[in-house]
Structure formats: structure tokens, C-alpha cells
PDB file of C-alpha atoms in Angstrom:
ATOM      1  CA  MET A   1     -28.362 -25.756-133.386  1.00  0.00           C
ATOM      2  CA  GLY A   2     -25.640 -24.292-131.238  1.00  0.00           C
ATOM      3  CA  MET A   3     -24.908 -21.897-128.483  1.00  0.00           C
ATOM      4  CA  ASN A   4     -25.619 -18.249-129.084  1.00  0.00           C
ATOM      5  CA  MET A   5     -23.633 -15.914-126.854  1.00  0.00           C
ATOM      6  CA  ILE A   6     -25.256 -12.629-125.858  1.00  0.00           C
ATOM      7  CA  ARG A   7     -22.993 -10.158-124.101  1.00  0.00           C
ATOM      8  CA  LEU A   8     -23.828  -9.792-120.412  1.00  0.00           C
ATOM      9  CA  ASP A   9     -25.018  -6.286-119.613  1.00  0.00           C
ATOM     10  CA  GLU A  10     -24.310  -4.492-116.345  1.00  0.00           C
ATOM     11  CA  GLY A  11     -27.781  -5.359-115.054  1.00  0.00           C
ATOM     12  CA  PHE A  12     -26.815  -9.025-114.946  1.00  0.00           C
ATOM     13  CA  TYR A  13     -24.375  -8.381-112.100  1.00  0.00           C
ATOM     14  CA  LYS A  14     -26.762  -6.549-109.779  1.00  0.00           C
ATOM     15  CA  GLU A  15     -27.561  -8.229-106.481  1.00  0.00           C
ATOM     16  CA  GLU A  16     -31.112  -9.557-106.340  1.00  0.00           C
ATOM     17  CA  ILE A  17     -33.415 -11.949-104.524  1.00  0.00           C
ATOM     18  CA  LEU A  18     -34.282 -15.042-106.578  1.00  0.00           C
ATOM     19  CA  CYS A  19     -36.589 -17.728-105.188  1.00  0.00           C
ATOM     20  CA  GLY A  20     -36.128 -16.175-101.756  1.00  0.00           C
ATOM     21  CA  PHE A  21     -32.339 -16.458-101.990  1.00  0.00           C
ATOM     22  CA  ARG A  22     -29.963 -13.482-102.009  1.00  0.00           C
ATOM     23  CA  VAL A  23     -27.783 -13.656-105.121  1.00  0.00           C
ATOM     24  CA  THR A  24     -24.839 -11.340-104.558  1.00  0.00           C
ATOM     25  CA  GLU A  25     -22.853  -9.393-107.128  1.00  0.00           C
ATOM     26  CA  LYS A  26     -19.883 -11.643-106.356  1.00  0.00           C
ATOM     27  CA  ARG A  27     -21.921 -14.771-107.116  1.00  0.00           C
ATOM     28  CA  LYS A  28     -23.047 -13.175-110.385  1.00  0.00           C
ATOM     29  CA  LYS A  29     -19.387 -12.539-111.287  1.00  0.00           C
ATOM     30  CA  CYS A  30     -18.622 -16.208-110.627  1.00  0.00           C
ATOM     31  CA  TRP A  31     -21.564 -17.160-112.836  1.00  0.00           C
ATOM     32  CA  SER A  32     -20.107 -14.980-115.591  1.00  0.00           C
ATOM     33  CA  VAL A  33     -16.760 -16.807-115.325  1.00  0.00           C
ATOM     34  CA  LEU A  34     -18.562 -20.148-115.609  1.00  0.00           C
ATOM     35  CA  LEU A  35     -20.702 -19.037-118.558  1.00  0.00           C
ATOM     36  CA  ASN A  36     -17.638 -17.898-120.477  1.00  0.00           C
ATOM     37  CA  MET A  37     -15.925 -21.246-119.907  1.00  0.00           C
ATOM     38  CA  LEU A  38     -19.078 -23.084-120.976  1.00  0.00           C
ATOM     39  CA  GLN A  39     -19.189 -21.052-124.166  1.00  0.00           C
ATOM     40  CA  GLU A  40     -15.521 -21.845-124.813  1.00  0.00           C
ATOM     41  CA  PHE A  41     -16.195 -25.551-124.247  1.00  0.00           C
ATOM     42  CA  ASP A  42     -19.073 -25.365-126.719  1.00  0.00           C
ATOM     43  CA  THR A  43     -16.741 -23.856-129.330  1.00  0.00           C
ATOM     44  CA  PHE A  44     -14.240 -26.650-128.644  1.00  0.00           C
ATOM     45  CA  ALA A  45     -16.934 -29.359-128.902  1.00  0.00           C
ATOM     46  CA  LYS A  46     -18.105 -28.031-132.256  1.00  0.00           C
ATOM     47  CA  GLU A  47     -14.561 -27.924-133.624  1.00  0.00           C
ATOM     48  CA  PHE A  48     -14.059 -31.628-132.873  1.00  0.00           C
ATOM     49  CA  SER A  49     -17.680 -32.764-133.445  1.00  0.00           C
ATOM     50  CA  LEU A  50     -18.146 -33.853-129.830  1.00  0.00           C
ATOM     51  CA  GLN A  51     -21.591 -34.412-128.345  1.00  0.00           C
ATOM     52  CA  TYR A  52     -22.161 -33.151-124.823  1.00  0.00           C
ATOM     53  CA  PHE A  53     -24.998 -32.189-122.496  1.00  0.00           C
ATOM     54  CA  VAL A  54     -25.418 -30.111-119.380  1.00  0.00           C
ATOM     55  CA  GLY A  55     -26.259 -32.324-116.421  1.00  0.00           C
ATOM     56  CA  PHE A  56     -27.040 -32.501-112.710  1.00  0.00           C
ATOM     57  CA  GLY A  57     -27.746 -29.061-111.182  1.00  0.00           C
ATOM     58  CA  THR A  58     -27.036 -27.285-114.462  1.00  0.00           C
ATOM     59  CA  LEU A  59     -29.679 -29.373-116.223  1.00  0.00           C
ATOM     60  CA  LEU A  60     -32.114 -28.702-113.390  1.00  0.00           C
ATOM     61  CA  GLY A  61     -31.329 -24.991-113.643  1.00  0.00           C
ATOM     62  CA  ALA A  62     -31.930 -24.957-117.399  1.00  0.00           C
ATOM     63  CA  VAL A  63     -35.296 -26.709-117.076  1.00  0.00           C
ATOM     64  CA  ARG A  64     -36.621 -25.002-113.954  1.00  0.00           C
ATOM     65  CA  HIS A  65     -34.939 -21.575-113.922  1.00  0.00           C
ATOM     66  CA  ASN A  66     -33.709 -21.003-117.492  1.00  0.00           C
ATOM     67  CA  GLY A  67     -30.329 -20.458-115.866  1.00  0.00           C
ATOM     68  CA  PHE A  68     -28.465 -21.074-112.634  1.00  0.00           C
ATOM     69  CA  ILE A  69     -30.276 -22.401-109.610  1.00  0.00           C
ATOM     70  CA  PRO A  70     -29.931 -19.294-107.404  1.00  0.00           C
ATOM     71  CA  TRP A  71     -27.877 -21.099-104.735  1.00  0.00           C
ATOM     72  CA  ASP A  72     -25.711 -23.013-107.228  1.00  0.00           C
ATOM     73  CA  ASP A  73     -22.132 -22.081-108.035  1.00  0.00           C
ATOM     74  CA  ASP A  74     -20.899 -24.482-110.695  1.00  0.00           C
ATOM     75  CA  ILE A  75     -21.594 -25.891-114.156  1.00  0.00           C
ATOM     76  CA  ASP A  76     -21.728 -29.612-114.891  1.00  0.00           C
ATOM     77  CA  ILE A  77     -21.198 -31.148-118.331  1.00  0.00           C
ATOM     78  CA  VAL A  78     -21.974 -34.806-119.110  1.00  0.00           C
ATOM     79  CA  MET A  79     -20.552 -36.824-122.017  1.00  0.00           C
ATOM     80  CA  LYS A  80     -21.137 -40.437-122.986  1.00  0.00           C
ATOM     81  CA  ARG A  81     -18.025 -42.494-122.231  1.00  0.00           C
ATOM     82  CA  ASP A  82     -16.910 -42.858-125.848  1.00  0.00           C
ATOM     83  CA  GLU A  83     -17.347 -39.125-126.504  1.00  0.00           C
ATOM     84  CA  TYR A  84     -15.690 -38.294-123.199  1.00  0.00           C
ATOM     85  CA  MET A  85     -12.542 -40.214-124.078  1.00  0.00           C
ATOM     86  CA  ARG A  86     -12.430 -38.625-127.525  1.00  0.00           C
ATOM     87  CA  MET A  87     -12.653 -35.295-125.737  1.00  0.00           C
ATOM     88  CA  GLU A  88      -9.693 -36.208-123.519  1.00  0.00           C
ATOM     89  CA  GLY A  89      -7.581 -36.716-126.629  1.00  0.00           C
ATOM     90  CA  TYR A  90      -8.123 -33.129-127.790  1.00  0.00           C
ATOM     91  CA  ALA A  91      -8.763 -31.065-124.667  1.00  0.00           C
ATOM     92  CA  ARG A  92      -5.291 -30.722-123.205  1.00  0.00           C
ATOM     93  CA  ASP A  93      -3.758 -29.259-126.355  1.00  0.00           C
ATOM     94  CA  TYR A  94      -6.810 -27.085-126.985  1.00  0.00           C
ATOM     95  CA  PHE A  95      -7.251 -25.552-123.526  1.00  0.00           C
ATOM     96  CA  ASN A  96      -3.842 -25.509-121.855  1.00  0.00           C
ATOM     97  CA  GLY A  97      -2.303 -22.103-122.371  1.00  0.00           C
ATOM     98  CA  ARG A  98      -5.436 -20.847-124.102  1.00  0.00           C
ATOM     99  CA  GLU A  99      -6.598 -17.427-122.962  1.00  0.00           C
ATOM    100  CA  LEU A 100     -10.197 -16.464-122.349  1.00  0.00           C
ATOM    101  CA  ARG A 101     -10.743 -12.731-121.948  1.00  0.00           C
ATOM    102  CA  GLY A 102      -7.066 -12.329-121.075  1.00  0.00           C
ATOM    103  CA  ARG A 103      -6.965 -15.141-118.502  1.00  0.00           C
ATOM    104  CA  ARG A 104      -5.276 -18.497-118.964  1.00  0.00           C
ATOM    105  CA  LEU A 105      -7.257 -21.743-118.955  1.00  0.00           C
ATOM    106  CA  LEU A 106      -6.157 -25.177-117.768  1.00  0.00           C
ATOM    107  CA  TYR A 107      -7.620 -28.575-118.641  1.00  0.00           C
ATOM    108  CA  GLU A 108      -7.326 -30.809-115.594  1.00  0.00           C
ATOM    109  CA  ASP A 109      -7.700 -34.575-115.286  1.00  0.00           C
ATOM    110  CA  ALA A 110      -6.078 -37.474-113.462  1.00  0.00           C
ATOM    111  CA  TYR A 111      -3.213 -37.503-115.987  1.00  0.00           C
ATOM    112  CA  ASN A 112      -2.371 -33.858-115.318  1.00  0.00           C
ATOM    113  CA  ASP A 113       0.422 -33.213-112.823  1.00  0.00           C
ATOM    114  CA  GLU A 114      -1.103 -29.789-112.072  1.00  0.00           C
ATOM    115  CA  ALA A 115      -4.469 -31.282-111.076  1.00  0.00           C
ATOM    116  CA  VAL A 116      -5.459 -30.302-107.550  1.00  0.00           C
ATOM    117  CA  ILE A 117      -7.730 -33.331-107.136  1.00  0.00           C
ATOM    118  CA  LYS A 118      -7.334 -36.605-109.034  1.00  0.00           C
ATOM    119  CA  SER A 119     -10.762 -37.978-109.877  1.00  0.00           C
ATOM    120  CA  TYR A 120     -12.759 -39.812-112.535  1.00  0.00           C
ATOM    121  CA  PHE A 121     -14.011 -36.590-114.142  1.00  0.00           C
ATOM    122  CA  SER A 122     -12.166 -33.616-115.585  1.00  0.00           C
ATOM    123  CA  LYS A 123     -12.253 -29.862-115.180  1.00  0.00           C
ATOM    124  CA  ILE A 124     -11.517 -26.694-117.084  1.00  0.00           C
ATOM    125  CA  ARG A 125     -10.166 -23.973-114.804  1.00  0.00           C
ATOM    126  CA  ASP A 126      -9.878 -20.226-115.196  1.00  0.00           C
ATOM    127  CA  LEU A 127      -6.455 -19.511-113.682  1.00  0.00           C
ATOM    128  CA  GLY A 128      -7.263 -15.808-113.348  1.00  0.00           C
ATOM    129  CA  THR A 129      -9.731 -16.581-110.549  1.00  0.00           C
ATOM    130  CA  THR A 130      -9.659 -18.179-107.105  1.00  0.00           C
ATOM    131  CA  ILE A 131     -11.556 -20.907-105.298  1.00  0.00           C
ATOM    132  CA  ALA A 132     -10.538 -22.576-102.044  1.00  0.00           C
ATOM    133  CA  GLU A 133     -12.793 -25.377-100.862  1.00  0.00           C
ATOM    134  CA  PRO A 134     -12.790 -26.098 -97.099  1.00  0.00           C
ATOM    135  CA  SER A 135     -10.502 -29.142 -97.296  1.00  0.00           C
ATOM    136  CA  MET A 136      -8.125 -27.316 -99.645  1.00  0.00           C
ATOM    137  CA  ARG A 137      -8.184 -24.106 -97.609  1.00  0.00           C
ATOM    138  CA  LYS A 138      -7.129 -25.969 -94.473  1.00  0.00           C
ATOM    139  CA  ASN A 139      -3.962 -27.037 -96.308  1.00  0.00           C
ATOM    140  CA  GLY A 140      -3.363 -23.639 -97.890  1.00  0.00           C
ATOM    141  CA  VAL A 141      -4.267 -24.904-101.376  1.00  0.00           C
ATOM    142  CA  PHE A 142      -6.010 -22.574-103.833  1.00  0.00           C
ATOM    143  CA  SER A 143      -7.092 -23.074-107.425  1.00  0.00           C
ATOM    144  CA  GLY A 144      -9.135 -21.464-110.190  1.00  0.00           C
ATOM    145  CA  ILE A 145     -12.917 -21.559-110.638  1.00  0.00           C
ATOM    146  CA  SER A 146     -13.829 -24.525-112.850  1.00  0.00           C
ATOM    147  CA  ILE A 147     -16.529 -26.280-114.818  1.00  0.00           C
ATOM    148  CA  ASP A 148     -16.794 -30.056-114.379  1.00  0.00           C
ATOM    149  CA  ILE A 149     -17.014 -32.660-117.171  1.00  0.00           C
ATOM    150  CA  PHE A 150     -18.421 -36.065-116.171  1.00  0.00           C
ATOM    151  CA  PRO A 151     -18.393 -39.331-118.150  1.00  0.00           C
ATOM    152  CA  LEU A 152     -21.668 -41.219-118.500  1.00  0.00           C
ATOM    153  CA  ASP A 153     -20.899 -44.927-118.172  1.00  0.00           C
ATOM    154  CA  ALA A 154     -22.562 -48.227-119.004  1.00  0.00           C
ATOM    155  CA  VAL A 155     -23.725 -49.883-115.791  1.00  0.00           C
ATOM    156  CA  SER A 156     -25.190 -53.262-114.967  1.00  0.00           C
ATOM    157  CA  ASP A 157     -28.518 -54.047-116.619  1.00  0.00           C
ATOM    158  CA  GLY A 158     -29.122 -56.979-114.304  1.00  0.00           C
ATOM    159  CA  THR A 159     -27.421 -59.616-116.442  1.00  0.00           C
ATOM    160  CA  ASN A 160     -24.731 -61.656-114.769  1.00  0.00           C
ATOM    161  CA  GLU A 161     -22.002 -60.662-117.244  1.00  0.00           C
ATOM    162  CA  LEU A 162     -22.491 -56.924-116.759  1.00  0.00           C
ATOM    163  CA  ALA A 163     -22.875 -57.283-113.004  1.00  0.00           C
ATOM    164  CA  ILE A 164     -19.463 -58.967-112.904  1.00  0.00           C
ATOM    165  CA  LYS A 165     -17.874 -56.351-115.176  1.00  0.00           C
ATOM    166  CA  SER A 166     -19.368 -53.508-113.134  1.00  0.00           C
ATOM    167  CA  ARG A 167     -17.872 -55.033-109.996  1.00  0.00           C
ATOM    168  CA  MET A 168     -14.490 -55.456-111.704  1.00  0.00           C
ATOM    169  CA  ARG A 169     -14.578 -51.802-112.745  1.00  0.00           C
ATOM    170  CA  ALA A 170     -15.393 -50.793-109.164  1.00  0.00           C
ATOM    171  CA  GLU A 171     -12.361 -52.762-107.987  1.00  0.00           C
ATOM    172  CA  LEU A 172     -10.147 -51.027-110.559  1.00  0.00           C
ATOM    173  CA  TRP A 173     -11.499 -47.667-109.436  1.00  0.00           C
ATOM    174  CA  LEU A 174     -10.733 -48.391-105.791  1.00  0.00           C
ATOM    175  CA  CYS A 175      -7.215 -49.483-106.750  1.00  0.00           C
ATOM    176  CA  PHE A 176      -6.781 -46.168-108.549  1.00  0.00           C
ATOM    177  CA  ILE A 177      -7.954 -44.147-105.562  1.00  0.00           C
ATOM    178  CA  HIS A 178      -6.344 -46.107-102.729  1.00  0.00           C
ATOM    179  CA  GLY A 179      -3.278 -47.647-104.369  1.00  0.00           C
ATOM    180  CA  VAL A 180      -1.456 -50.066-102.079  1.00  0.00           C
ATOM    181  CA  ASN A 181      -4.017 -49.361 -99.335  1.00  0.00           C
ATOM    182  CA  TYR A 182      -6.842 -50.938-101.355  1.00  0.00           C
ATOM    183  CA  LYS A 183      -7.282 -53.946 -99.037  1.00  0.00           C
ATOM    184  CA  LYS A 184      -8.703 -51.863 -96.189  1.00  0.00           C
ATOM    185  CA  ILE A 185     -11.502 -50.428 -98.335  1.00  0.00           C
ATOM    186  CA  PHE A 186     -12.136 -53.824 -99.958  1.00  0.00           C
ATOM    187  CA  ASN A 187     -12.699 -55.269 -96.495  1.00  0.00           C
ATOM    188  CA  GLU A 188     -15.192 -52.501 -95.711  1.00  0.00           C
ATOM    189  CA  LEU A 189     -17.128 -52.657 -98.993  1.00  0.00           C
ATOM    190  CA  PHE A 190     -16.802 -56.236-100.161  1.00  0.00           C
ATOM    191  CA  ASN A 191     -16.032 -58.181 -96.964  1.00  0.00           C
ATOM    192  CA  GLY A 192     -12.566 -58.693 -98.384  1.00  0.00           C
ATOM    193  CA  GLN A 193     -13.899 -60.638-101.368  1.00  0.00           C
ATOM    194  CA  SER A 194     -12.766 -59.536-104.838  1.00  0.00           C
ATOM    195  CA  ILE A 195     -13.528 -60.761-108.341  1.00  0.00           C
ATOM    196  CA  LEU A 196     -10.117 -59.793-109.682  1.00  0.00           C
ATOM    197  CA  LYS A 197      -7.363 -62.047-108.374  1.00  0.00           C
ATOM    198  CA  ASP A 198      -5.366 -60.794-105.392  1.00  0.00           C
ATOM    199  CA  GLU A 199      -2.105 -61.083-107.320  1.00  0.00           C
ATOM    200  CA  LEU A 200      -3.479 -58.880-110.120  1.00  0.00           C
ATOM    201  CA  LEU A 201      -4.910 -56.323-107.681  1.00  0.00           C
ATOM    202  CA  PHE A 202      -1.572 -56.147-105.890  1.00  0.00           C
ATOM    203  CA  ARG A 203       0.285 -55.528-109.165  1.00  0.00           C
ATOM    204  CA  ILE A 204      -2.225 -52.877-110.284  1.00  0.00           C
ATOM    205  CA  SER A 205      -2.142 -51.098-106.925  1.00  0.00           C
ATOM    206  CA  ASN A 206       1.643 -50.736-107.225  1.00  0.00           C
ATOM    207  CA  LEU A 207       1.524 -49.135-110.666  1.00  0.00           C
ATOM    208  CA  PRO A 208       1.988 -45.357-111.028  1.00  0.00           C
ATOM    209  CA  MET A 209      -1.291 -43.495-110.548  1.00  0.00           C
ATOM    210  CA  LYS A 210      -1.613 -42.495-114.209  1.00  0.00           C
ATOM    211  CA  GLU A 211      -1.262 -46.114-115.341  1.00  0.00           C
ATOM    212  CA  ARG A 212      -3.875 -47.260-112.816  1.00  0.00           C
ATOM    213  CA  PHE A 213      -6.269 -44.630-114.112  1.00  0.00           C
ATOM    214  CA  ARG A 214      -5.632 -45.567-117.750  1.00  0.00           C
ATOM    215  CA  MET A 215      -6.564 -49.176-116.947  1.00  0.00           C
ATOM    216  CA  PHE A 216      -9.774 -48.007-115.270  1.00  0.00           C
ATOM    217  CA  GLU A 217     -10.735 -45.757-118.196  1.00  0.00           C
ATOM    218  CA  ASP A 218      -9.927 -48.362-120.846  1.00  0.00           C
ATOM    219  CA  PHE A 219     -12.037 -50.916-118.984  1.00  0.00           C
ATOM    220  CA  SER A 220     -14.908 -48.408-118.737  1.00  0.00           C
ATOM    221  CA  LEU A 221     -14.697 -47.764-122.478  1.00  0.00           C
ATOM    222  CA  SER A 222     -14.755 -51.521-123.180  1.00  0.00           C
ATOM    223  CA  MET A 223     -18.106 -51.694-121.351  1.00  0.00           C
ATOM    224  CA  TRP A 224     -19.659 -48.848-123.345  1.00  0.00           C
ATOM    225  CA  GLY A 225     -22.360 -50.067-125.735  1.00  0.00           C
ATOM    226  CA  LYS A 226     -22.859 -53.316-123.810  1.00  0.00           C
ATOM    227  CA  SER A 227     -25.802 -52.032-121.738  1.00  0.00           C
ATOM    228  CA  ASN A 228     -28.900 -49.910-122.287  1.00  0.00           C
ATOM    229  CA  ILE A 229     -28.573 -48.692-118.699  1.00  0.00           C
ATOM    230  CA  VAL A 230     -26.161 -45.843-117.986  1.00  0.00           C
ATOM    231  CA  GLY A 231     -25.199 -43.811-114.975  1.00  0.00           C
ATOM    232  CA  ASP A 232     -22.585 -41.898-113.080  1.00  0.00           C
ATOM    233  CA  LEU A 233     -19.854 -44.203-111.812  1.00  0.00           C
ATOM    234  CA  ILE A 234     -19.611 -42.900-108.247  1.00  0.00           C
ATOM    235  CA  GLU A 235     -23.371 -42.687-107.784  1.00  0.00           C
ATOM    236  CA  ASN A 236     -23.661 -46.250-109.080  1.00  0.00           C
ATOM    237  CA  LEU A 237     -21.094 -47.445-106.545  1.00  0.00           C
ATOM    238  CA  ASN A 238     -22.862 -45.791-103.628  1.00  0.00           C
ATOM    239  CA  LEU A 239     -26.551 -45.999-104.504  1.00  0.00           C
ATOM    240  CA  ASN A 240     -26.917 -49.448-106.062  1.00  0.00           C
ATOM    241  CA  GLY A 241     -28.373 -48.136-109.283  1.00  0.00           C
ATOM    242  CA  LYS A 242     -30.958 -45.839-107.702  1.00  0.00           C
ATOM    243  CA  ARG A 243     -30.229 -43.091-110.239  1.00  0.00           C
ATOM    244  CA  ASP A 244     -29.541 -45.207-113.305  1.00  0.00           C
ATOM    245  CA  ASN A 245     -30.806 -43.885-116.634  1.00  0.00           C
ATOM    246  CA  ASP A 246     -31.976 -45.462-119.864  1.00  0.00           C
ATOM    247  CA  LEU A 247     -29.444 -44.812-122.620  1.00  0.00           C
ATOM    248  CA  SER A 248     -32.260 -43.644-124.913  1.00  0.00           C
ATOM    249  CA  TRP A 249     -32.732 -40.584-122.681  1.00  0.00           C
ATOM    250  CA  TRP A 250     -29.233 -39.440-123.682  1.00  0.00           C
ATOM    251  CA  GLN A 251     -29.150 -40.302-127.385  1.00  0.00           C
ATOM    252  CA  GLU A 252     -30.140 -36.884-128.728  1.00  0.00           C
ATOM    253  CA  GLU A 253     -29.832 -33.341-127.504  1.00  0.00           C
ATOM    254  CA  LYS A 254     -32.356 -30.526-127.345  1.00  0.00           C
ATOM    255  CA  TYR A 255     -31.589 -26.900-126.566  1.00  0.00           C
ATOM    256  CA  LEU A 256     -32.931 -24.860-123.658  1.00  0.00           C
ATOM    257  CA  PRO A 257     -32.173 -21.312-122.474  1.00  0.00           C
ATOM    258  CA  PHE A 258     -29.568 -20.961-119.745  1.00  0.00           C
ATOM    259  CA  GLU A 259     -28.987 -17.336-118.747  1.00  0.00           C
ATOM    260  CA  ASN A 260     -27.623 -15.775-121.955  1.00  0.00           C
ATOM    261  CA  LEU A 261     -26.919 -19.099-123.710  1.00  0.00           C
ATOM    262  CA  MET A 262     -28.780 -21.958-125.356  1.00  0.00           C
ATOM    263  CA  VAL A 263     -27.436 -25.199-123.886  1.00  0.00           C
ATOM    264  CA  PRO A 264     -27.743 -28.861-124.994  1.00  0.00           C
ATOM    265  CA  VAL A 265     -29.854 -31.044-122.707  1.00  0.00           C
ATOM    266  CA  PRO A 266     -30.668 -34.758-123.087  1.00  0.00           C
ATOM    267  CA  SER A 267     -33.895 -35.329-124.998  1.00  0.00           C
ATOM    268  CA  GLY A 268     -35.135 -37.390-122.050  1.00  0.00           C
ATOM    269  CA  TRP A 269     -34.455 -34.576-119.580  1.00  0.00           C
ATOM    270  CA  ASN A 270     -37.715 -35.111-117.692  1.00  0.00           C
ATOM    271  CA  ASN A 271     -36.818 -38.748-116.978  1.00  0.00           C
ATOM    272  CA  VAL A 272     -33.222 -37.835-116.138  1.00  0.00           C
ATOM    273  CA  LEU A 273     -34.268 -35.202-113.605  1.00  0.00           C
ATOM    274  CA  SER A 274     -36.965 -37.408-112.085  1.00  0.00           C
ATOM    275  CA  ALA A 275     -34.425 -40.210-111.574  1.00  0.00           C
ATOM    276  CA  GLU A 276     -31.932 -37.784-110.025  1.00  0.00           C
ATOM    277  CA  TYR A 277     -34.177 -35.575-107.880  1.00  0.00           C
ATOM    278  CA  GLY A 278     -37.650 -37.119-107.690  1.00  0.00           C
ATOM    279  CA  ASP A 279     -40.120 -34.220-107.817  1.00  0.00           C
ATOM    280  CA  TYR A 280     -37.615 -31.812-109.332  1.00  0.00           C
ATOM    281  CA  LYS A 281     -40.209 -29.050-109.736  1.00  0.00           C
ATOM    282  CA  GLU A 282     -40.307 -28.616-105.976  1.00  0.00           C
ATOM    283  CA  TYR A 283     -37.813 -26.017-104.780  1.00  0.00           C
ATOM    284  CA  VAL A 284     -35.458 -27.506-102.224  1.00  0.00           C
ATOM    285  CA  LYS A 285     -32.757 -25.163-100.993  1.00  0.00           C
ATOM    286  CA  GLY A 286     -29.699 -27.354-100.836  1.00  0.00           C
ATOM    287  CA  GLY A 287     -26.020 -26.812-100.364  1.00  0.00           C
ATOM    288  CA  SER A 288     -23.941 -26.426-103.490  1.00  0.00           C
ATOM    289  CA  ALA A 289     -21.141 -28.779-104.438  1.00  0.00           C
ATOM    290  CA  HIS A 290     -18.732 -26.123-103.156  1.00  0.00           C
ATOM    291  CA  GLU A 291     -20.511 -25.139 -99.938  1.00  0.00           C
ATOM    292  CA  ASN A 292     -18.435 -22.790 -97.731  1.00  0.00           C
ATOM    293  CA  SER A 293     -15.788 -22.377-100.417  1.00  0.00           C
ATOM    294  CA  PHE A 294     -13.964 -19.075-100.735  1.00  0.00           C
ATOM    295  CA  TYR A 295     -14.302 -17.408-104.147  1.00  0.00           C
ATOM    296  CA  ASP A 296     -12.561 -14.473-105.752  1.00  0.00           C
ATOM    297  CA  PRO A 297     -13.591 -14.099-109.422  1.00  0.00           C
ATOM    298  CA  ASP A 298     -11.222 -11.168-109.995  1.00  0.00           C
ATOM    299  CA  THR A 299      -7.872 -12.400-108.648  1.00  0.00           C
ATOM    300  CA  PRO A 300      -5.545 -15.204-109.847  1.00  0.00           C
ATOM    301  CA  PHE A 301      -5.340 -17.974-107.250  1.00  0.00           C
ATOM    302  CA  SER A 302      -1.536 -17.757-107.408  1.00  0.00           C
ATOM    303  CA  GLU A 303      -1.766 -14.482-105.464  1.00  0.00           C
ATOM    304  CA  TYR A 304      -3.350 -16.338-102.547  1.00  0.00           C
ATOM    305  CA  GLN A 305      -1.170 -19.417-102.994  1.00  0.00           C
ATOM    306  CA  ASN A 306       1.987 -17.322-102.779  1.00  0.00           C
ATOM    307  CA  GLY A 307       0.751 -15.389 -99.752  1.00  0.00           C
ATOM    308  CA  ASN A 308       0.538 -12.039-101.552  1.00  0.00           C
ATOM    309  CA  ILE A 309      -3.159 -11.814-100.632  1.00  0.00           C
ATOM    310  CA  LYS A 310      -4.969 -13.416 -97.702  1.00  0.00           C
ATOM    311  CA  ILE A 311      -8.605 -14.380 -97.244  1.00  0.00           C
ATOM    312  CA  PRO A 312     -10.242 -11.485 -95.338  1.00  0.00           C
ATOM    313  CA  ASP A 313     -10.544 -12.063 -91.595  1.00  0.00           C
ATOM    314  CA  ASP A 314     -14.224 -11.109 -91.690  1.00  0.00           C
ATOM    315  CA  TRP A 315     -15.147 -13.695 -94.354  1.00  0.00           C
ATOM    316  CA  ARG A 316     -17.899 -15.930 -92.985  1.00  0.00           C
ATOM    317  CA  GLY A 317     -18.277 -18.593 -95.658  1.00  0.00           C
ATOM    318  CA  GLU A 318     -20.724 -16.782 -97.917  1.00  0.00           C
ATOM    319  CA  LEU A 319     -20.316 -16.248-101.660  1.00  0.00           C
TER     320      LEU A 319
END
């Protein structure tokens, strides 16, 4: 079963109150941008026989709202590490330069010189739109609205071997992020103690960023299939496995309505959401991942970047 696109009618864009939250016409336009990119990603995934799921807030929205959580403003995709790295091999050629409704797309990852933020996950951006997150806005940096694609990684199942490998991967990740400044963060997180030898860490930290990231990804792929416990890398680093999932929850996909689409969700979605949010059926108004970001779904970010258009003086942080 696949995604079935139904054209959005004008009624979709009307401002309304959902779950006590005011959803503006502008937010609806941003949702439309995201839905179109999700549909394009689905087409791409089918062409290359790639398995993917919606995750995090998008999964919660599909289950609880049959669409976006009213106060949400992004779409999250999750792929098992082996599928994710297959995706990386195809995505750049497929998306870069591709047009969606007359606007150019960009696939962005840590290997991409155009990437605004270098991280462990990737993005697909609509370059005919604008987003400026608070930290970016302060530095005059604008980019296009994006959907996020996260790898699902094998994490420690409690055995000594996987605990050691998980720690080694964390050290590689910190070398990628901090480069030659890795020792300061190692002192904070690990009391200065590392599993990888200091000489090796020093050599890795001095490599170009793309090479450091390739080492981290290759090591992550080598761990895939070695554990029945999986999770998000960054959450696993910070939460000591609090949100770890059983791999069986992610083996097969089911389809649920999401606005005008049918989206793939993990067959164990109830367990996934319970691990992530606890009582996920309870409505908790939370900030979005892009809280206080400036959005313009109708204007290319280059217009703001080049100073041709400025953020209105009366903008107060709302979408």
C-alpha cells in the first residue's frame, strides 16, 4: 500500500481553532509545503524500494490527530540505519535540482557543502520558501522549509560488547561535532576517560569534517543487526536508553491517515509512542522543534539572505 495524494482544497488553508490552538492560514501553507515534500519523498522511496516510517511528532499526529499536531510545524521521517544509508546513496542525485511545483529542492546532509547545519540526520528543503530559526536569524542566516530524515540505530542491549561499541560510537560522534576541541567535552561527559586511544582520537579529530562523519556512519552501520534494541543516537547519548525501542516494533509498516495522505507508521506504533511520550493520548501543548522561527512559505529564502526583503518589524515570533 502506498501514499494516495488528494489535492488540497481551499478550505484546507482557512484559519481555525484545533484542540484550543489557533492554526493560522500561514501555518496551513507551511503544512502544505511539508506535505508536498513528504509525497515527493514517498515517490522517491518507492522508486528505490526503500522502507521508511513517519516518527516522533509526525507519528503522534498520525495516531492522535490523523494529521499534524495543531502546534507542530515539521515532518519527521525515520529509517533503519541500513535503509538510511542506502537512501543517502540515491537522494542527492534524485533531489538536488529537482523541482516540486516550480520550486527547487535540496537534499542536505553532513557531506553537503550547502548544508546550514551539519548533523547526524538529513533534510530535504524547499528552496522556494523561508525559515529562520532564532540562532540562525541572529547571524542573518536563512534557509528553506524542510522535512527531517532520522536514522534508527542499534544501541546497547546490556551486553558488554555492545555497551563498549555504543561508547566508541559516541566518542566518534563527539569527534565529528567538536573536532580538535573534543577533549573539553570528553572531560565533561566521560571524566576525560575514553575507550578509543588518545592517539587515534587526535588523528580522527584532525581529519576533514566529511571524513570524520563517514567514519561515524560506517561504524554505526557495522553495529546494525547486532542488537534487538534500537533508538535515536542523540536521545541515547543524553537519556541513557530511556526511549529505546524493540527492533520488532519497527520491522513492518502499517498505514494511517495524515491530512490528505496515507503514511507508513511502525507496526508497533503504540509501544513506540508510549516509550517516547508516556501517556501520548493526553494533550500536552508543547513547543515545536522550531519554536519562535520565522516562516515565509511563499518567498525564496535567498530574498531574505540577500537583503531584498526583511523580516517585518511587527513580527512577534508567531507562525
